Coordinates of C-alpha atoms in Angstrom, one line a residue:
X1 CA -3.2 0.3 23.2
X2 CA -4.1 3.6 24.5
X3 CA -3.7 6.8 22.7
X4 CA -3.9 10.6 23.9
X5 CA -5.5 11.7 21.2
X6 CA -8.1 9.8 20.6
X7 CA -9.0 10.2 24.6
X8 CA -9.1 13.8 24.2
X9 CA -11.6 13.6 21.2
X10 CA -8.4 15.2 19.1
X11 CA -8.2 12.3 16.3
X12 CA -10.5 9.3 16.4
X13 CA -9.6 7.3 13.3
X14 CA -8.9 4.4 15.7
X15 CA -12.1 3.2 15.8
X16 CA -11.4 0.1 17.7
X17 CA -9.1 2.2 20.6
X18 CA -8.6 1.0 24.0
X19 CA -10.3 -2.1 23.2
X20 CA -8.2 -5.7 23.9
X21 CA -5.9 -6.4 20.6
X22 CA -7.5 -10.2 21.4
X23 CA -10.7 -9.4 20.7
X24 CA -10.3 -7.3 18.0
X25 CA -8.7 -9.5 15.7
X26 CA -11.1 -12.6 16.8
X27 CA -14.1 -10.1 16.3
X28 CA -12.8 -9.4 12.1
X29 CA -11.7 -13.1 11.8
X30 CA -15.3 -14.2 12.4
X31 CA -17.0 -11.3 10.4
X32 CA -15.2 -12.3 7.5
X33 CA -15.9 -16.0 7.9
X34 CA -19.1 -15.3 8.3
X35 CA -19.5 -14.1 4.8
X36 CA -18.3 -17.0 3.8
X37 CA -21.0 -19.0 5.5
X38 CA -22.2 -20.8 1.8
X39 CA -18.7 -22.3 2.1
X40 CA -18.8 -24.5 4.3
X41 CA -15.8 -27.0 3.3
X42 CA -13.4 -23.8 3.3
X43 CA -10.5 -24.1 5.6
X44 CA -9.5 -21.5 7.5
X45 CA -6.1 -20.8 8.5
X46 CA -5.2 -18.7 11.7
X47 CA -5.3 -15.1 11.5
X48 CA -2.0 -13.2 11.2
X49 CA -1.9 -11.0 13.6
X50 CA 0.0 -7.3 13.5
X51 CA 1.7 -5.7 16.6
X52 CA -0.5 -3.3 17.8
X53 CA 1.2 -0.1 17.5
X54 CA 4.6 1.0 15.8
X55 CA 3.3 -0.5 12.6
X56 CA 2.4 2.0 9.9
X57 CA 5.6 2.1 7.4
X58 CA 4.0 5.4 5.5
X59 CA 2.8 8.6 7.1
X60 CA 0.2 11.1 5.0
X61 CA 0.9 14.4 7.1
X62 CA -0.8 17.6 6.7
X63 CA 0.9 20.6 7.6
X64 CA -0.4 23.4 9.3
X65 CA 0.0 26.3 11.5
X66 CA 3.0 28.8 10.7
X67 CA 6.2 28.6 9.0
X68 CA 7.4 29.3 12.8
X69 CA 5.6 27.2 14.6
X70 CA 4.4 24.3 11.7
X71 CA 2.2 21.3 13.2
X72 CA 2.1 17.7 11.3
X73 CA -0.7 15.5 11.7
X74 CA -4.4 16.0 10.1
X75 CA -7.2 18.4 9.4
X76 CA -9.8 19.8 12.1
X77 CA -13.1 20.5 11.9
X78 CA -12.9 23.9 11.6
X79 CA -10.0 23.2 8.4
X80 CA -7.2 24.3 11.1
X81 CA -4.1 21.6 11.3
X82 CA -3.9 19.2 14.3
X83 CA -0.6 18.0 15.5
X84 CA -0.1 14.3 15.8
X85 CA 3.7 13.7 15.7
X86 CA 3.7 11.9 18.8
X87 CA 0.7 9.2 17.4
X88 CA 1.8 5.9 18.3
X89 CA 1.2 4.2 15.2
X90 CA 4.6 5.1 12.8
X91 CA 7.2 2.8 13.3
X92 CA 10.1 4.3 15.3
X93 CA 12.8 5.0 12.2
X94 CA 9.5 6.9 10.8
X95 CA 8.3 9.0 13.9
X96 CA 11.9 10.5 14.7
X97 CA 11.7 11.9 11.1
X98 CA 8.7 14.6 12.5
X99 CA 11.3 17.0 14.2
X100 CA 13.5 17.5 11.5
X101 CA 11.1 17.9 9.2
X102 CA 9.4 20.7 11.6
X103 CA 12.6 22.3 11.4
X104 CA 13.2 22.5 7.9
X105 CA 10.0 23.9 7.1
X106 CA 11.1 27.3 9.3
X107 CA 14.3 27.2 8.2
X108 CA 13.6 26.5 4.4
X109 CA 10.6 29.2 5.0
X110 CA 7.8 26.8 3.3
X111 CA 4.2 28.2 4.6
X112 CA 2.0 26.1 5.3
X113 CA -1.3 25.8 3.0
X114 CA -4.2 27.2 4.7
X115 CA -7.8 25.6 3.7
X116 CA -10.0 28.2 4.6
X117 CA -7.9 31.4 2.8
X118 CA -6.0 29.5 0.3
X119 CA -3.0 30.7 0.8
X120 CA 0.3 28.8 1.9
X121 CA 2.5 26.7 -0.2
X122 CA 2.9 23.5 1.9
X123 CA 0.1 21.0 1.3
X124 CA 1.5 17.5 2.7
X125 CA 4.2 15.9 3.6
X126 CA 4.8 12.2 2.7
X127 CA 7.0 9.8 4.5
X128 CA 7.8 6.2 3.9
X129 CA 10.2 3.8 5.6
X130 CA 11.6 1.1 4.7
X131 CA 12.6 -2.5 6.4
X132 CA 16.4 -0.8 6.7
X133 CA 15.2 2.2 8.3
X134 CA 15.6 4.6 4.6
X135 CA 13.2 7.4 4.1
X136 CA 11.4 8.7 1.2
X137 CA 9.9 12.1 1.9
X138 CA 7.9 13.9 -0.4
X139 CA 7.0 17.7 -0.2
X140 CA 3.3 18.3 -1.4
X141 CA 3.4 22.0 -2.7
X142 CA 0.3 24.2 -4.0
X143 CA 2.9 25.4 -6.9
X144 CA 6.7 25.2 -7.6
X145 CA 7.6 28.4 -5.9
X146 CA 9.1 26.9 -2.6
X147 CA 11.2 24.3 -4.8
X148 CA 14.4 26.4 -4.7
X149 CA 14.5 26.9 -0.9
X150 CA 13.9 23.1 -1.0
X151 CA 16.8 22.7 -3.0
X152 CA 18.7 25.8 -1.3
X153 CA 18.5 24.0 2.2
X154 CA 18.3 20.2 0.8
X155 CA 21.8 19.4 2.4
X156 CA 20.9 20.6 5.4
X157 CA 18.3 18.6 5.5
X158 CA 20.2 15.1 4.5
X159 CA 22.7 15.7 7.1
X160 CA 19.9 16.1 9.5
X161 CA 17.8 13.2 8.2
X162 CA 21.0 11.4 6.8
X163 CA 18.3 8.2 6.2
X164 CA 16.2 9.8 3.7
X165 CA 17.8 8.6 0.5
X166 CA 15.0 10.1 -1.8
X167 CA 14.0 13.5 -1.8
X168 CA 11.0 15.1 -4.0
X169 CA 9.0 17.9 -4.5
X170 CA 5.1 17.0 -5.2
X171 CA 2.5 19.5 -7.0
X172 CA -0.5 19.5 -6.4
X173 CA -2.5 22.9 -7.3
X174 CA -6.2 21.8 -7.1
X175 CA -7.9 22.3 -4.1
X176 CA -8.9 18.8 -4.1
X177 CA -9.3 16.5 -0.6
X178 CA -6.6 14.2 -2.5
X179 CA -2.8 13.5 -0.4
X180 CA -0.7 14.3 -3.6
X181 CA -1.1 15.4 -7.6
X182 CA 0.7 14.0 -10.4
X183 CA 3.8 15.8 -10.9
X184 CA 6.6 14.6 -8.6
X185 CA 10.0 16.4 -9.3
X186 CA 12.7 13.7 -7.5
X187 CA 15.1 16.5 -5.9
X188 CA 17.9 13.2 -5.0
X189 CA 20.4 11.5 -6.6
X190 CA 18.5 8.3 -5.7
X191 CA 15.5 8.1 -7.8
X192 CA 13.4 5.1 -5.6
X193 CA 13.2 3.4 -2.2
X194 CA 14.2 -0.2 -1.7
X195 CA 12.2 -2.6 0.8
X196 CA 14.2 -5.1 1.2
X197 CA 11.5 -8.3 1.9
X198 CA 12.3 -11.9 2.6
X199 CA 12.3 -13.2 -1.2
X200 CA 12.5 -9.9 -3.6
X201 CA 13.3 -6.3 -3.3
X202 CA 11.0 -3.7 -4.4
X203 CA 12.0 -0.3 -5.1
X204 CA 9.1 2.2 -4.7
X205 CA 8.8 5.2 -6.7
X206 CA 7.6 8.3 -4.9
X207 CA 4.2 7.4 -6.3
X208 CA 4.2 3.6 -6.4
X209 CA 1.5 1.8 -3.8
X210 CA 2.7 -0.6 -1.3
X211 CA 1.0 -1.6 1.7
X212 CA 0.7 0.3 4.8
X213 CA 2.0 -2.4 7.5
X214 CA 5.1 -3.8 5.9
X215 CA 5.2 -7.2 8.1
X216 CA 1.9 -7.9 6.7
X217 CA 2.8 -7.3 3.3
X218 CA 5.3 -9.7 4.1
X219 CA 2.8 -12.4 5.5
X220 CA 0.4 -11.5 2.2
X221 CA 3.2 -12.5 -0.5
X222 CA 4.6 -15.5 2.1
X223 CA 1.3 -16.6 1.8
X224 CA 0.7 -16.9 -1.6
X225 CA 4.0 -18.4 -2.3
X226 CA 3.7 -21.2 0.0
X227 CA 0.1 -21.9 -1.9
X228 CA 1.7 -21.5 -5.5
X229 CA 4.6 -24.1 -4.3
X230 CA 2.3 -26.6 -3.3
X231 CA 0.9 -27.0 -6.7
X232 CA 2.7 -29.6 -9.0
X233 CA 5.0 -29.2 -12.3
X234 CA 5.4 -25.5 -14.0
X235 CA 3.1 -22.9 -13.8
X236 CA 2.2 -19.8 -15.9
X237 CA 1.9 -17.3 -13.3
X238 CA -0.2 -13.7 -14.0
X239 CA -0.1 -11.2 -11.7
X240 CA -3.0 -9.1 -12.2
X241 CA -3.2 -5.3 -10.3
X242 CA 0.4 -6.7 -9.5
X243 CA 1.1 -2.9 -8.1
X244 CA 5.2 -3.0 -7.9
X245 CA 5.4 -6.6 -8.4
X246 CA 5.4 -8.2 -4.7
X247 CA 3.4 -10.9 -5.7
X248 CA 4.6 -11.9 -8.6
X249 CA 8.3 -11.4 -7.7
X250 CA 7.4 -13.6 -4.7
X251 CA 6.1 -16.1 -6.4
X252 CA 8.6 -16.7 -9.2
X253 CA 10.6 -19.8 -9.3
X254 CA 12.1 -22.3 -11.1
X255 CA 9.4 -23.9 -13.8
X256 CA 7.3 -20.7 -13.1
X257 CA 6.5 -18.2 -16.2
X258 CA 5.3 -15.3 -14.5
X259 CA 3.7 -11.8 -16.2
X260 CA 2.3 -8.9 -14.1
X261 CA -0.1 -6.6 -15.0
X262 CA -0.7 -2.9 -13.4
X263 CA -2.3 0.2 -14.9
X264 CA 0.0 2.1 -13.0
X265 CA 3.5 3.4 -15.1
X266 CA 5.5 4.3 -12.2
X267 CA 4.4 1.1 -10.3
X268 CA 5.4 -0.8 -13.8
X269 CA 8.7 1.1 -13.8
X270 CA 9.4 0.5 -9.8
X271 CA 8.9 -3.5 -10.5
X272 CA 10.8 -3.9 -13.6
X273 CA 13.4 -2.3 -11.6
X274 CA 13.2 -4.7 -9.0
X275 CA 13.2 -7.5 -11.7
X276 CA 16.1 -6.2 -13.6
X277 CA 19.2 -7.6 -11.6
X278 CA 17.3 -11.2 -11.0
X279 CA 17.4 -14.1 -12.9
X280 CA 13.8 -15.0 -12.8
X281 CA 11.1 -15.5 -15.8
X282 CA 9.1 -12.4 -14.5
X283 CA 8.0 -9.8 -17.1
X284 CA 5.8 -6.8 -16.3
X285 CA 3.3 -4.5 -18.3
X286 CA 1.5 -1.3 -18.2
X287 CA -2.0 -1.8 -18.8
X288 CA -6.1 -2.8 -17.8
X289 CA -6.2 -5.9 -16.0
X290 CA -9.0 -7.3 -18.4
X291 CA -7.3 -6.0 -21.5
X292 CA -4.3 -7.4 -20.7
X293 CA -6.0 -10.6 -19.8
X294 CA -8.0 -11.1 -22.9
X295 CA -5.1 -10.2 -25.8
X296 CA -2.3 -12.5 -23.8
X297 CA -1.4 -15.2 -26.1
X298 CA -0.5 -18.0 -23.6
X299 CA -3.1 -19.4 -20.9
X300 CA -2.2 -19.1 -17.5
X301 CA -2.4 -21.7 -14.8
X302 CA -3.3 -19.8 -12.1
X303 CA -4.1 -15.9 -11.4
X304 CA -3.5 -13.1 -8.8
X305 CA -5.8 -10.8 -8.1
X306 CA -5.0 -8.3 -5.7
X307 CA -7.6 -5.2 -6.4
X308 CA -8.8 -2.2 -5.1
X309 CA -11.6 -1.8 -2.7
X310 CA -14.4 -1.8 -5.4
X311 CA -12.8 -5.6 -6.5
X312 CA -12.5 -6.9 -10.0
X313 CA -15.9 -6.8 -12.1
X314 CA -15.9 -7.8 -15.4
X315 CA -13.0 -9.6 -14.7
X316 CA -14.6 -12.2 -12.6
X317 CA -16.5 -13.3 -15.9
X318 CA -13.6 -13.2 -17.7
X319 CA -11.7 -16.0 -15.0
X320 CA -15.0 -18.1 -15.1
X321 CA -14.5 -18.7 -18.0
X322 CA -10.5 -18.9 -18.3
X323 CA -8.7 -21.8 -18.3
X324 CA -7.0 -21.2 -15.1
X325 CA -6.8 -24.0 -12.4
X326 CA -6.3 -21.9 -9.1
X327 CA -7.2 -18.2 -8.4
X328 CA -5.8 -16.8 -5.4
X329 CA -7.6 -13.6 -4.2
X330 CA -6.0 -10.9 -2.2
X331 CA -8.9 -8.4 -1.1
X332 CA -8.8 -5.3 1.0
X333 CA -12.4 -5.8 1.1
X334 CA -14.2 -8.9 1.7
X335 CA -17.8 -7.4 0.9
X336 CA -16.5 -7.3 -2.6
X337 CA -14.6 -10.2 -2.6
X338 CA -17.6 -12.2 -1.8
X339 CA -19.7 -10.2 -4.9
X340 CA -17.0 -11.4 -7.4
X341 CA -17.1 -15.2 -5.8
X342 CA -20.5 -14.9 -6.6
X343 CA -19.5 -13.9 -10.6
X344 CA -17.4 -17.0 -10.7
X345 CA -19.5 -20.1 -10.0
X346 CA -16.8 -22.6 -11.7
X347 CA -14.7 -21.5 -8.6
X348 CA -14.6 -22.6 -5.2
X349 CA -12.6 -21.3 -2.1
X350 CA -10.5 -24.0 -0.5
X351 CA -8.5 -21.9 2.0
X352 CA -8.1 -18.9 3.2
X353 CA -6.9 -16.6 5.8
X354 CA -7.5 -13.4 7.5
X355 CA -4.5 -10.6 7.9
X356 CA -4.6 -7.5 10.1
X357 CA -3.6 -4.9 8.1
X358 CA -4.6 -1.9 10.5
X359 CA -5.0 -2.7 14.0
X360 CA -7.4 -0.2 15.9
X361 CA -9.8 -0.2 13.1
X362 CA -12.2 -2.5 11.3
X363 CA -10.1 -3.0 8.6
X364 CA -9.3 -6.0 7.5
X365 CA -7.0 -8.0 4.5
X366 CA -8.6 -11.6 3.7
X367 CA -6.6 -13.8 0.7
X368 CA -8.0 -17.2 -0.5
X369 CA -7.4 -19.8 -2.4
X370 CA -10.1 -20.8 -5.6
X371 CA -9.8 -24.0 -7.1
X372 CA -11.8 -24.8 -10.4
X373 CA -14.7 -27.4 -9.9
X374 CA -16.3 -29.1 -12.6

């Protein structure tokens, strides 16, 4: 892949641009192993590769310039905004959004935020597509005084973006190097996005995680399934940092009692939503993922982990000395991954696999599968 911008020195967050998709994915595949090097019984399967451009499902724009002449893309140096709407790394149904939305910033008159002065209203914009081609777009504004132009000009906008079902207004009054605050005001009938996967649904709230490159995703919880169905007679299933539920509601079947855990409320609220028209023994919580773990009545069989970059601490004593049989470990970090391995000595990995979550960059997912050893 080759980009403009990151020839002309304009955006290099590609690190790994221009170099041969080949290589790059052998290249993480063996850096990971590598770490693994005290395993050496671990089976490796193939890595799951991404396509190598056209695969982000969620843009983080900032907006700059003029309410005339408005540019979408990142910061400069000097705080200015750079225009990137023609960066080749949104999936199609999300790139053709850009224009429109550069429209009805002039026409709803929404100024854009300027770093160095402070002034300006528009902050961000936040767009998210889903496997049916829907949009969620969310307006990041310093303060709520641009809402009713939002709302003057909000038809205009459907009928010109008729795929964005859900519509909101972010706030976000610090001047904080953060993408959004923490009061959304849905401006839509429709309150949540669905993303329709192979074996659940999951409706995403405006500010509800999911990950970046939806056909991984999709790999990740295909994954883990095909390890939980392998393993004999009924299972209690937890899901812990279970975001909006796409492992858990993945994994559930029949024989399976299955309870997901996430600190987040609206990513709670997006996967009971998800789970509320299905038939399957899945029941969610708000909450720590060691709290949770450690005033749950019934044992579980096996455990999901699925963390953030720093991994799971405390909690890796706390699975040492569980009674679970199988952990499987879904890590957007493998540094930390192999930190916690090393906090869970009655645990060995058995499988695992590496999954290119951003192509173009170093990045990269690795999941395995821990069995218990005497």
């Amino acid at each position: 892949m080759r980009c403009s911008y990151f020839d002309a020195g304009v955006c290099l967050s590609c690190t790994l641009m221009g170099s041969d998709y080949s290589v790059q994915l052998a290249q993480k595949n063996a850096r990971v192993a590598k770490l693994f090097s005290d395993f050496p019984t671990l089976s490796w399967l193939p890595p799951m590769a991404s396509a190598e451009s056209h695969f982000r499902n969620k843009a983080k724009l900032v907006v700059g310039g003029t309410v005339s002449a408005p540019t979408l893309g990142i910061l400069g140096p000097s705080g200015r905004g750079v225009d990137l709407q023609e960066c080749g790394l949104y999936e199609p149904a999300l790139a053709v959004s850009f224009e429109p939305l550069v429209r009805f910033i002039t026409l709803a008159t929404l100024p854009p935020f300027d770093v160095a002065t402070g002034r300006g209203e528009l902050k961000n914009i936040i767009v998210t597509v889903s496997p049916a081609g829907e949009l969620m777009v969310r307006f990041v504004l310093r303060s709520s005084e641009s809402i009713v132009r939002i709302r003057k000009h909000l038809t205009w906008l459907l009928d010109a973006l008729p795929q964005a079902v859900v519509v909101t207004a972010n706030l976000l009054p610090e001047r904080k190097a953060v993408p959004e605050g923490a009061t959304e005001i849905v401006l839509t009938e429709a309150q949540h996005l669905p993303m329709r996967l192979t074996k659940a649904t999951l409706n995403l709230r405006p500010q509800s995680f999911f990950q970046t490159n939806t056909a991984i995703a999709q790999g990740l919880y295909d994954q883990a399934a095909a390890w939980v169905a392998s393993m004999e007679g009924p299972l209690h299933l937890w899901d812990l940092y279970c975001g909006v539920g796409g492992f858990a509601l993945s994994c559930a079947g029949p024989d399976r009692s299955v309870l997901g855990v996430e600190i987040s409320e609206q990513a709670i609220a997006s996967a009971q939503t998800s789970v509320a028209d299905s038939n399957l023994d899945v029941r969610f919580l708000v909450g720590d993922a060691l709290t949770a773990a450690s005033h749950e009545e019934a044992d579980p069989d096996l455990v999901i982990v699925n963390p953030p970059r720093r991994g799971i601490g405390d909690l890796a004593d706390w699975l040492d000395r569980s009674p679970a049989r199988n952990v499987i470990y879904s890590s957007c970090n493998a540094d930390s991954l192999i930190r916690d391995l090393a906090q869970m000595p009655h645990f060995t990995p058995v499988e695992a696999r590496v999954f290119d979550m951003f192509p173009q960059t170093n990045h990269a997912e690795t999941m395995v599968l821990l069995e218990r050893v005497a």
